[in-house]
Amino acid sequence: MNPISNKVLAPELRRLKRRLLLRSGLSLGALTMLTGCNLTDGDAVDRALWAVSRFNDRVQAWLFDPNRLAPTYPASEITDPFPFNAYYPEDNAPEVDGDTWKLEVSGLVEDRTPWTLARLRAMPQASQITRHICIEGWSAVGEWSGVPFRSVLERIGADTRARYVGFKCADRYYSSIDMATALHPQTILATDFRGAPLPDKYGFPVKLRVPTKLGFKNPKHIVALFVTNEYPGGWWEDQGYNWFSGS
Amino acid sequence: MSAAARPAPVSPVVIHPLVVRVTHWLNAVAIVCLVMSGWKIYNASPLFGFSFPGWATLGGWLGGAIAWHLAAMWLLIANGLVYLAYGLAGRHFMRSFLPIGPREVWQDLKEALFFRLFHKLGAYNAVQRLLYVVVVLLVVAAAVSGFGLWKPVQFQGLVGLLGGYEFVRRIHFVAMAGIVGFTVIHLALVAIVPSTLWAMITGRARVEISAEEAAP
């Protein structure tokens, strides 16, 4: 298990990779297959792959059952130590000051008052022991507690007919999810891991815990959220990870 | 002119129907894409103590490999459904793959291992029948376990039945290994009897017609 090896990438490289989703991957078999077709232009195949990925978003939205809960586990099955994962090494995890931290709120909402940690902790809490599944294939069981995200959306008067909720993070990571998933009962703004405040490496002070999506759709160190109808993308999503990435 | 004066009657006949040929080659494309991109995905978090060489993978990086994998998936599904529907409804499976008895398999396997088994275009020996049925089942196993890995929450009943997410990863791997193993044997046999390749392209082969088939 090597969660970070291929996640440390220079921005230029990322842009290049996005453009060359395919071409950089041309190998013996791909060349063999493409010989004789007109699809020798990597950009054309790239566009096809992006189009299928958007199609897969729609299929997954259709498969997503807003009432189906992710399996939960007994405390004895919690993975210890729980793996660290980010696009940077663990030493580079941001150190956020919980006392001055604010959660900015914007977009299609009625109340844009920023949230403090105290206000989040004063809300009704929920806890879950669920499996975090990484896009790399590995999985780990963890215990997260915090505020059901639905109640935050209700409290800020979010337009729940909007399509997306986007997140911006202290580590410049960003991501977004569909509204149906945002309203799912197990989607929580987690402030605790295993009964204690989130350590820096797991996303202090707040991470979004979404057990119905892959790990990279669970942004950490969140500093802003917004409700929108314009596709917000994400740090990995813009490079080619499938956007919906539902479990 | 008496029949005895002529060489044995030989006639080009269709041994692989068009549906079988088209689905065979589309399936070959899908399987190659899925295996090579799957190896790249495997390399992101190897289940066992090895990685696949980069030159044998497709996609360039994890995101590209997954994009290929989840695109080729649709080709495999659509093509596989056509093939299975044709095979089951059109009696292709019954004619070509049955019967498979342990006695015939053992007999033909012994002959094959001593290079005494002759390949008759248009008819499968018992070992071939067994291998073709097994590989169809392996592809089904890979597809079903793949659905489980893709949607472990939505298809949690399936995943639970198969032993949980981490175990399904291993099922998916073993199914892949079986498919690759089949492919190696399959390609080796095609290399030994190259006329089978031509038959899978044109569908036709010059088959010696037996006395009763030649009779009006």
Coordinates of C-alpha atoms in Angstrom, one line a residue:
Chain A
M1 CA 0.0 0.0 0.0
N2 CA 1.5 3.2 -1.1
P3 CA -1.2 5.9 -0.9
I4 CA 0.8 9.0 -1.9
S5 CA 3.4 7.8 -4.4
N6 CA 1.8 9.0 -7.5
K7 CA 0.0 11.9 -6.0
V8 CA 2.9 14.3 -5.7
L9 CA 2.8 16.1 -9.0
A10 CA 3.9 19.5 -10.3
P11 CA 1.0 21.6 -11.6
E12 CA 2.5 21.7 -15.1
L13 CA 2.6 18.0 -15.1
R14 CA -1.0 17.9 -14.1
R15 CA -2.1 20.1 -16.9
L16 CA -0.1 18.0 -19.3
K17 CA -1.5 14.8 -18.0
R18 CA -5.0 16.1 -18.3
R19 CA -4.4 16.9 -21.9
L20 CA -2.6 13.7 -22.5
L21 CA -4.8 11.3 -20.5
L22 CA -4.3 8.9 -23.3
R23 CA -1.2 9.8 -25.3
S24 CA 1.2 9.5 -22.3
G25 CA -0.3 6.1 -21.8
L26 CA 0.2 4.8 -25.3
S27 CA 1.9 1.4 -25.0
L28 CA 2.3 -1.7 -27.0
G29 CA -1.2 -2.8 -26.8
A30 CA -2.8 0.6 -27.3
L31 CA -0.6 1.1 -30.4
T32 CA -1.6 -2.3 -31.7
M33 CA -5.3 -1.5 -31.3
L34 CA -5.1 1.9 -32.8
T35 CA -3.1 0.9 -35.9
G36 CA -5.4 1.1 -38.8
C37 CA -8.0 3.3 -37.1
N38 CA -8.3 7.0 -37.4
L39 CA -8.0 7.4 -33.7
T40 CA -4.3 7.8 -33.8
D41 CA -4.8 11.4 -32.5
G42 CA -4.5 11.1 -28.8
D43 CA -6.7 14.1 -28.2
A44 CA -9.6 12.5 -30.0
V45 CA -9.4 9.4 -27.8
D46 CA -9.0 11.7 -24.8
R47 CA -12.3 13.5 -25.7
A48 CA -14.0 10.1 -26.1
L49 CA -12.8 9.0 -22.7
W50 CA -13.9 12.2 -21.1
A51 CA -17.3 11.8 -22.8
V52 CA -17.7 8.3 -21.4
S53 CA -16.7 9.6 -17.9
R54 CA -19.5 12.1 -18.1
F55 CA -21.9 9.4 -19.2
N56 CA -20.7 7.3 -16.2
D57 CA -21.5 10.3 -14.0
R58 CA -25.1 10.1 -15.2
V59 CA -25.3 6.3 -14.8
Q60 CA -24.0 6.6 -11.2
A61 CA -26.5 9.4 -10.4
W62 CA -29.2 7.1 -11.6
L63 CA -27.8 4.1 -9.6
F64 CA -27.5 6.2 -6.5
D65 CA -30.2 5.3 -4.0
P66 CA -30.6 8.3 -1.6
N67 CA -32.0 6.0 1.1
R68 CA -29.4 3.2 0.9
L69 CA -27.0 3.4 3.7
A70 CA -23.3 2.4 3.5
P71 CA -22.5 -0.7 5.5
T72 CA -21.4 0.0 9.1
Y73 CA -18.9 -1.9 11.1
P74 CA -18.2 -2.8 14.8
A75 CA -15.4 -0.7 16.5
S76 CA -13.2 -3.8 16.5
E77 CA -12.9 -3.6 12.7
I78 CA -11.5 0.0 12.7
T79 CA -8.2 0.1 10.8
D80 CA -5.4 1.1 13.1
P81 CA -3.4 3.0 12.1
F82 CA -5.8 4.6 9.6
P83 CA -3.8 5.5 6.4
F84 CA -2.9 9.0 5.6
N85 CA -3.7 10.1 2.1
A86 CA -3.4 13.4 0.2
Y87 CA -1.8 14.8 -2.9
Y88 CA 1.2 15.7 -0.6
P89 CA 3.2 13.9 2.0
E90 CA 2.0 13.7 5.6
D91 CA 4.5 16.3 6.8
N92 CA 2.9 18.9 4.5
A93 CA -0.6 18.6 6.0
P94 CA -1.8 22.1 6.9
E95 CA -2.0 23.2 10.5
V96 CA -5.2 25.1 10.9
D97 CA -5.9 27.2 14.0
G98 CA -9.3 26.0 15.3
D99 CA -9.9 29.2 17.3
T100 CA -9.7 31.5 14.3
W101 CA -11.0 29.0 11.7
K102 CA -14.2 29.9 9.9
L103 CA -16.3 28.0 7.4
E104 CA -17.3 30.4 4.7
V105 CA -20.7 29.8 3.1
S106 CA -21.7 31.1 -0.4
G107 CA -23.8 30.5 -3.5
L108 CA -27.4 29.6 -3.5
V109 CA -28.0 29.9 0.3
E110 CA -30.0 32.3 2.4
D111 CA -27.6 32.7 5.4
R112 CA -24.0 33.4 4.5
T113 CA -22.8 33.8 8.0
P114 CA -19.5 32.0 8.4
W115 CA -19.5 29.0 10.8
T116 CA -17.2 28.6 13.8
L117 CA -16.1 25.3 15.2
A118 CA -18.2 25.9 18.4
R119 CA -21.3 26.5 16.4
L120 CA -20.8 23.2 14.5
R121 CA -20.2 21.3 17.7
A122 CA -23.4 22.8 19.2
M123 CA -25.5 21.1 16.4
P124 CA -27.0 17.6 16.8
Q125 CA -24.2 15.2 16.2
A126 CA -24.0 11.8 14.4
S127 CA -21.4 9.1 14.4
Q128 CA -20.5 6.4 11.9
I129 CA -18.0 3.5 11.5
T130 CA -17.7 3.0 7.8
R131 CA -15.3 1.9 5.1
H132 CA -13.3 4.5 3.3
I133 CA -12.5 3.2 -0.2
C134 CA -9.6 4.8 -2.1
I135 CA -9.7 5.2 -5.8
E136 CA -6.3 3.4 -5.7
G137 CA -8.2 0.2 -4.6
W138 CA -7.3 0.0 -0.9
S139 CA -9.8 0.4 1.9
A140 CA -9.8 1.2 5.6
V141 CA -12.5 1.3 8.3
G142 CA -12.7 4.5 10.4
E143 CA -15.0 6.2 12.8
W144 CA -16.1 9.7 12.2
S145 CA -18.4 12.0 14.1
G146 CA -19.9 15.4 13.3
V147 CA -22.9 17.2 12.0
P148 CA -25.2 15.6 9.4
F149 CA -24.5 17.7 6.3
R150 CA -28.2 17.9 5.5
S151 CA -28.9 19.8 8.7
V152 CA -26.1 22.3 7.9
L153 CA -27.7 22.8 4.4
E154 CA -31.1 23.3 6.0
R155 CA -29.7 25.7 8.6
I156 CA -28.1 27.9 6.0
G157 CA -31.2 27.8 3.8
A158 CA -29.5 26.1 0.9
D159 CA -31.4 25.7 -2.3
T160 CA -31.5 21.9 -2.3
R161 CA -32.8 21.8 -5.8
A162 CA -29.4 23.1 -6.9
R163 CA -27.1 20.5 -8.5
Y164 CA -23.8 20.8 -6.7
V165 CA -22.2 21.6 -3.4
G166 CA -18.6 22.6 -3.7
F167 CA -15.8 22.7 -1.1
K168 CA -12.6 24.6 -0.8
C169 CA -9.9 23.5 1.6
A170 CA -7.0 25.0 3.5
D171 CA -4.5 22.9 1.5
R172 CA -5.8 24.3 -1.8
Y173 CA -7.6 21.0 -2.4
Y174 CA -11.1 21.4 -3.8
S175 CA -13.9 19.1 -4.7
S176 CA -17.7 18.9 -5.2
I177 CA -20.6 16.5 -4.9
D178 CA -24.1 16.1 -6.2
M179 CA -27.0 17.5 -4.1
A180 CA -28.5 14.0 -3.7
T181 CA -25.3 12.8 -2.0
A182 CA -25.0 16.0 0.0
L183 CA -28.5 15.2 1.5
H184 CA -27.7 11.5 2.2
P185 CA -28.2 10.7 5.9
Q186 CA -24.6 9.4 6.2
T187 CA -22.9 12.5 4.7
I188 CA -21.5 14.4 7.6
L189 CA -19.3 17.4 8.3
A190 CA -16.9 15.4 10.6
T191 CA -15.0 17.2 13.4
D192 CA -13.9 14.0 15.2
F193 CA -12.1 10.8 14.4
R194 CA -12.4 7.9 16.9
G195 CA -14.0 10.2 19.5
A196 CA -11.3 12.9 19.5
P197 CA -10.9 16.1 17.4
L198 CA -9.6 15.3 13.9
P199 CA -5.8 15.2 13.9
D200 CA -4.1 17.4 11.3
K201 CA -3.4 14.4 9.1
Y202 CA -7.1 13.5 8.9
G203 CA -8.3 16.9 8.1
F204 CA -8.5 19.2 11.2
P205 CA -10.8 21.0 11.9
V206 CA -13.5 19.7 9.5
K207 CA -13.7 17.1 6.8
L208 CA -16.6 15.9 4.7
R209 CA -17.3 12.3 5.4
V210 CA -19.1 10.7 2.5
P211 CA -19.2 6.9 2.8
T212 CA -21.1 6.6 -0.5
K213 CA -18.2 8.0 -2.5
L214 CA -14.5 7.3 -3.0
G215 CA -12.0 8.7 -0.6
F216 CA -10.9 11.7 -2.7
K217 CA -14.5 12.9 -2.6
N218 CA -14.1 13.4 1.2
P219 CA -12.3 16.8 1.3
K220 CA -10.3 17.7 4.5
H221 CA -9.5 21.0 6.1
I222 CA -12.6 22.6 4.6
V223 CA -12.7 26.4 4.8
A224 CA -15.5 27.2 2.4
L225 CA -18.6 25.6 0.9
F226 CA -20.9 26.8 -1.8
V227 CA -24.1 25.7 -3.4
T228 CA -24.3 26.1 -7.2
N229 CA -25.7 24.9 -10.5
E230 CA -22.4 25.4 -12.2
Y231 CA -20.1 22.4 -12.3
P232 CA -17.4 23.1 -9.8
G233 CA -15.1 20.2 -10.7
G234 CA -12.3 19.3 -8.2
W235 CA -8.5 18.9 -7.8
W236 CA -8.4 15.3 -9.1
E237 CA -11.6 15.5 -11.1
D238 CA -10.2 18.3 -13.3
Q239 CA -7.3 16.0 -14.1
G240 CA -9.4 13.0 -15.1
Y241 CA -10.7 11.2 -12.0
N242 CA -14.4 10.5 -12.6
W243 CA -16.4 13.2 -11.0
F244 CA -19.3 11.3 -9.4
S245 CA -17.1 8.5 -8.1
G246 CA -19.9 7.0 -6.1
S247 CA -19.6 3.8 -4.2
Chain B
M1 CA -17.5 -39.9 -62.9
S2 CA -17.4 -42.0 -59.8
A3 CA -16.8 -40.4 -56.4
A4 CA -13.9 -42.7 -55.7
A5 CA -11.9 -41.1 -58.6
R6 CA -12.0 -37.7 -57.0
P7 CA -10.0 -36.4 -54.1
A8 CA -11.8 -36.2 -50.8
P9 CA -14.7 -33.7 -51.2
V10 CA -13.6 -30.4 -49.7
S11 CA -15.9 -27.4 -49.5
P12 CA -15.5 -24.0 -47.8
V13 CA -18.2 -23.8 -45.1
V14 CA -19.1 -21.2 -42.5
I15 CA -17.9 -22.5 -39.2
H16 CA -18.0 -19.2 -37.3
P17 CA -21.3 -17.3 -37.8
L18 CA -20.9 -13.5 -38.2
V19 CA -22.3 -12.8 -34.8
V20 CA -19.6 -15.0 -33.2
R21 CA -16.8 -13.4 -35.2
V22 CA -17.8 -9.8 -34.5
T23 CA -18.4 -10.4 -30.8
H24 CA -15.1 -12.3 -30.6
W25 CA -13.1 -9.4 -31.9
L26 CA -14.9 -6.7 -30.0
N27 CA -14.5 -8.9 -26.9
A28 CA -10.8 -9.2 -27.6
V29 CA -10.4 -5.4 -27.8
A30 CA -12.4 -5.0 -24.6
I31 CA -10.5 -7.6 -22.7
V32 CA -7.1 -6.3 -23.8
C33 CA -8.1 -2.7 -22.7
L34 CA -9.6 -4.0 -19.4
V35 CA -6.6 -6.2 -18.5
M36 CA -4.0 -3.6 -19.4
S37 CA -5.8 -0.7 -17.7
G38 CA -6.6 -3.0 -14.8
W39 CA -2.9 -3.7 -14.3
K40 CA -2.3 0.0 -14.1
I41 CA -5.0 0.4 -11.4
Y42 CA -3.6 -2.6 -9.6
N43 CA -0.2 -0.9 -9.5
A44 CA -1.6 2.1 -7.6
S45 CA -2.1 -0.2 -4.6
P46 CA -0.7 -3.7 -5.3
L47 CA -2.6 -6.5 -3.6
F48 CA 0.3 -8.8 -3.7
G49 CA 4.1 -8.4 -3.6
F50 CA 4.6 -7.3 -7.2
S51 CA 3.6 -4.7 -9.8
F52 CA 3.0 -5.1 -13.5
P53 CA 5.6 -3.6 -15.8
G54 CA 4.6 -0.1 -17.1
W55 CA 4.9 -1.1 -20.7
A56 CA 2.2 -3.7 -20.3
T57 CA -0.3 -1.2 -18.9
L58 CA -2.8 1.2 -20.5
G59 CA -3.8 4.7 -19.4
G60 CA -0.5 6.3 -18.4
W61 CA -1.6 7.2 -14.8
L62 CA -4.3 6.0 -12.4
G63 CA -6.9 8.5 -13.7
G64 CA -6.3 7.5 -17.3
A65 CA -6.3 3.8 -16.5
I66 CA -9.7 4.1 -14.7
A67 CA -11.1 6.1 -17.6
W68 CA -10.1 3.3 -20.0
H69 CA -11.3 0.6 -17.6
L70 CA -14.7 2.2 -17.1
A71 CA -15.1 2.9 -20.8
A72 CA -14.0 -0.6 -22.0
M73 CA -16.4 -2.0 -19.4
W74 CA -19.4 -0.8 -21.5
L75 CA -18.0 -2.5 -24.6
L76 CA -17.5 -5.7 -22.7
I77 CA -21.1 -5.5 -21.2
A78 CA -22.9 -4.6 -24.5
N79 CA -20.9 -7.1 -26.6
G80 CA -21.1 -9.8 -23.9
L81 CA -24.9 -9.5 -23.7
V82 CA -25.2 -9.8 -27.5
Y83 CA -22.9 -12.9 -27.4
L84 CA -24.7 -14.5 -24.5
A85 CA -28.2 -13.9 -26.0
Y86 CA -27.1 -15.3 -29.3
G87 CA -25.4 -18.3 -27.7
L88 CA -28.3 -19.1 -25.5
A89 CA -31.2 -18.3 -27.8
G90 CA -29.6 -19.4 -31.0
R91 CA -28.4 -22.8 -29.7
H92 CA -24.8 -21.8 -30.5
F93 CA -23.7 -22.8 -27.0
M94 CA -25.6 -26.1 -27.1
R95 CA -24.2 -27.1 -30.4
S96 CA -20.6 -25.9 -29.8
F97 CA -19.9 -26.4 -26.1
L98 CA -22.0 -29.4 -25.1
P99 CA -21.6 -32.1 -24.0
I100 CA -18.6 -31.8 -21.8
G101 CA -18.0 -35.0 -19.9
P102 CA -15.1 -35.7 -17.6
R103 CA -14.2 -38.8 -19.6
E104 CA -14.0 -37.0 -22.9
V105 CA -12.1 -34.1 -21.3
W106 CA -9.5 -36.5 -19.8
Q107 CA -9.2 -38.5 -23.1
D108 CA -8.7 -35.4 -25.2
L109 CA -6.4 -33.8 -22.7
K110 CA -4.1 -36.8 -22.8
E111 CA -4.1 -36.8 -26.5
A112 CA -3.4 -33.1 -26.7
L113 CA -0.5 -33.3 -24.2
F114 CA 1.2 -35.9 -26.4
F115 CA 0.4 -33.9 -29.5
R116 CA -1.8 -36.7 -30.9
L117 CA -5.0 -34.7 -30.9
F118 CA -5.9 -33.4 -34.3
H119 CA -7.7 -30.1 -34.7
K120 CA -10.8 -30.4 -36.8
L121 CA -11.9 -26.9 -37.9
G122 CA -15.5 -26.3 -37.1
A123 CA -15.7 -28.7 -34.2
Y124 CA -14.4 -28.4 -30.7
N125 CA -12.8 -31.2 -28.8
A126 CA -13.8 -31.7 -25.1
V127 CA -10.8 -29.7 -23.8
Q128 CA -11.7 -26.8 -26.0
R129 CA -15.3 -26.9 -24.9
L130 CA -14.3 -26.9 -21.3
L131 CA -11.9 -24.0 -21.7
Y132 CA -14.4 -21.9 -23.7
V133 CA -17.1 -22.4 -21.1
V134 CA -14.7 -21.7 -18.3
V135 CA -13.5 -18.5 -19.8
V136 CA -17.0 -17.3 -20.4
L137 CA -17.7 -17.9 -16.7
L138 CA -14.4 -16.2 -15.8
V139 CA -15.5 -13.1 -17.7
V140 CA -18.8 -13.1 -16.0
A141 CA -17.0 -13.5 -12.6
A142 CA -14.7 -10.6 -13.5
A143 CA -17.7 -8.4 -14.5
V144 CA -19.8 -9.3 -11.5
S145 CA -16.9 -8.7 -9.0
G146 CA -16.1 -5.5 -11.0
F147 CA -19.6 -4.2 -10.4
G148 CA -19.1 -4.9 -6.7
L149 CA -15.9 -3.0 -6.6
W150 CA -17.4 -0.1 -8.6
K151 CA -20.5 0.2 -6.5
P152 CA -19.8 -1.5 -3.1
V153 CA -22.5 0.6 -1.4
Q154 CA -25.3 0.4 -4.1
F155 CA -24.5 -3.4 -4.7
Q156 CA -23.7 -4.1 -1.0
G157 CA -25.9 -7.3 -1.1
L158 CA -23.7 -8.7 -3.9
V159 CA -20.5 -7.6 -2.2
G160 CA -21.6 -9.1 1.1
L161 CA -22.5 -12.4 -0.7
L162 CA -19.0 -12.5 -2.3
G163 CA -17.2 -12.0 1.0
G164 CA -16.8 -8.2 1.4
Y165 CA -15.0 -5.5 -0.5
E166 CA -11.5 -6.6 0.2
F167 CA -12.3 -10.2 -0.8
V168 CA -14.0 -9.1 -4.0
R169 CA -10.8 -7.3 -5.0
R170 CA -9.1 -10.7 -4.8
I171 CA -11.9 -12.4 -6.8
H172 CA -11.6 -9.7 -9.5
F173 CA -7.8 -10.4 -9.6
V174 CA -8.2 -14.2 -9.8
A175 CA -10.8 -13.9 -12.6
M176 CA -8.3 -11.6 -14.5
A177 CA -5.5 -14.1 -13.9
G178 CA -7.7 -16.9 -15.3
I179 CA -8.7 -14.9 -18.3
V180 CA -5.0 -14.0 -19.0
G181 CA -4.1 -17.7 -18.5
F182 CA -6.8 -18.7 -21.0
T183 CA -5.6 -16.1 -23.5
V184 CA -2.0 -17.4 -23.3
I185 CA -3.1 -21.0 -24.1
H186 CA -5.6 -19.7 -26.7
L187 CA -2.9 -17.7 -28.5
A188 CA -0.4 -20.6 -28.3
L189 CA -3.0 -23.0 -29.9
V190 CA -3.7 -20.5 -32.6
A191 CA 0.0 -20.3 -33.3
I192 CA 0.1 -24.1 -33.6
V193 CA -2.9 -24.2 -35.9
P194 CA -2.9 -20.8 -37.7
S195 CA -5.8 -21.7 -40.0
T196 CA -8.1 -21.1 -37.0
L197 CA -7.1 -17.4 -37.1
W198 CA -8.3 -17.1 -40.7
A199 CA -11.5 -18.9 -39.9
M200 CA -12.3 -16.5 -37.0
I201 CA -11.8 -13.6 -39.5
T202 CA -13.6 -14.9 -42.6
G203 CA -15.7 -17.4 -40.8
R204 CA -15.0 -19.9 -43.5
A205 CA -12.8 -23.0 -43.6
R206 CA -12.2 -25.8 -46.0
V207 CA -13.5 -28.7 -44.1
E208 CA -13.4 -32.2 -45.3
I209 CA -16.9 -33.4 -45.7
S210 CA -17.7 -36.8 -44.2
A211 CA -19.6 -39.4 -46.2
E212 CA -22.9 -38.7 -44.6
E213 CA -22.6 -34.9 -44.8
A214 CA -21.7 -35.2 -48.5
A215 CA -24.7 -37.4 -49.1
P216 CA -27.7 -35.6 -50.6

